[in-house]
Amino acid sequence: MALLYTLAGINHFVRPKFYLRIIPPIFKNKALVNQLSGAAEILLAIGLLTPYQSYAAWGIILLLIAVFPANVYHLQQHGAGMRIPMWLLWLRLPLQLVLIGWAYNYT
């Protein structure tokens, strides 16, 4: 799980355009939101490897809840021109619950 969130966090900095397109317009500084969420994923991933694993897992759960609106927005925008199949965008929504359950196992 730590590897997944480390790679996902790094991806926010390597491929920011992907994330910027799915951040809802309510956020005026999308670049900052992207950078903060990427940094949070990396820090929480590191936290999973420490004695504070439980706190990091709760942080991941909160992060997954916080980014859920971006997943809904992405779906509403029909993939924001990214050529992602609609079925995959729909699948992503319940996948959040699976990821939350996985993180909960670390609490």
PDB file of C-alpha atoms in Angstrom, residues 1 14 35 81 87 93:
ATOM      1  CA  MET A   1       0.000   0.000   0.000  1.00  0.00           C
ATOM      2  CA  VAL A  14       5.259  14.035 -12.970  1.00  0.00           C
ATOM      3  CA  GLN A  35       0.719  19.572  -5.190  1.00  0.00           C
ATOM      4  CA  GLY A  81     -11.464  14.733 -22.774  1.00  0.00           C
ATOM      5  CA  TRP A  87     -17.348   2.299 -17.443  1.00  0.00           C
ATOM      6  CA  LEU A  93     -16.331   5.418  -7.586  1.00  0.00           C
TER       7      LEU A  93
END
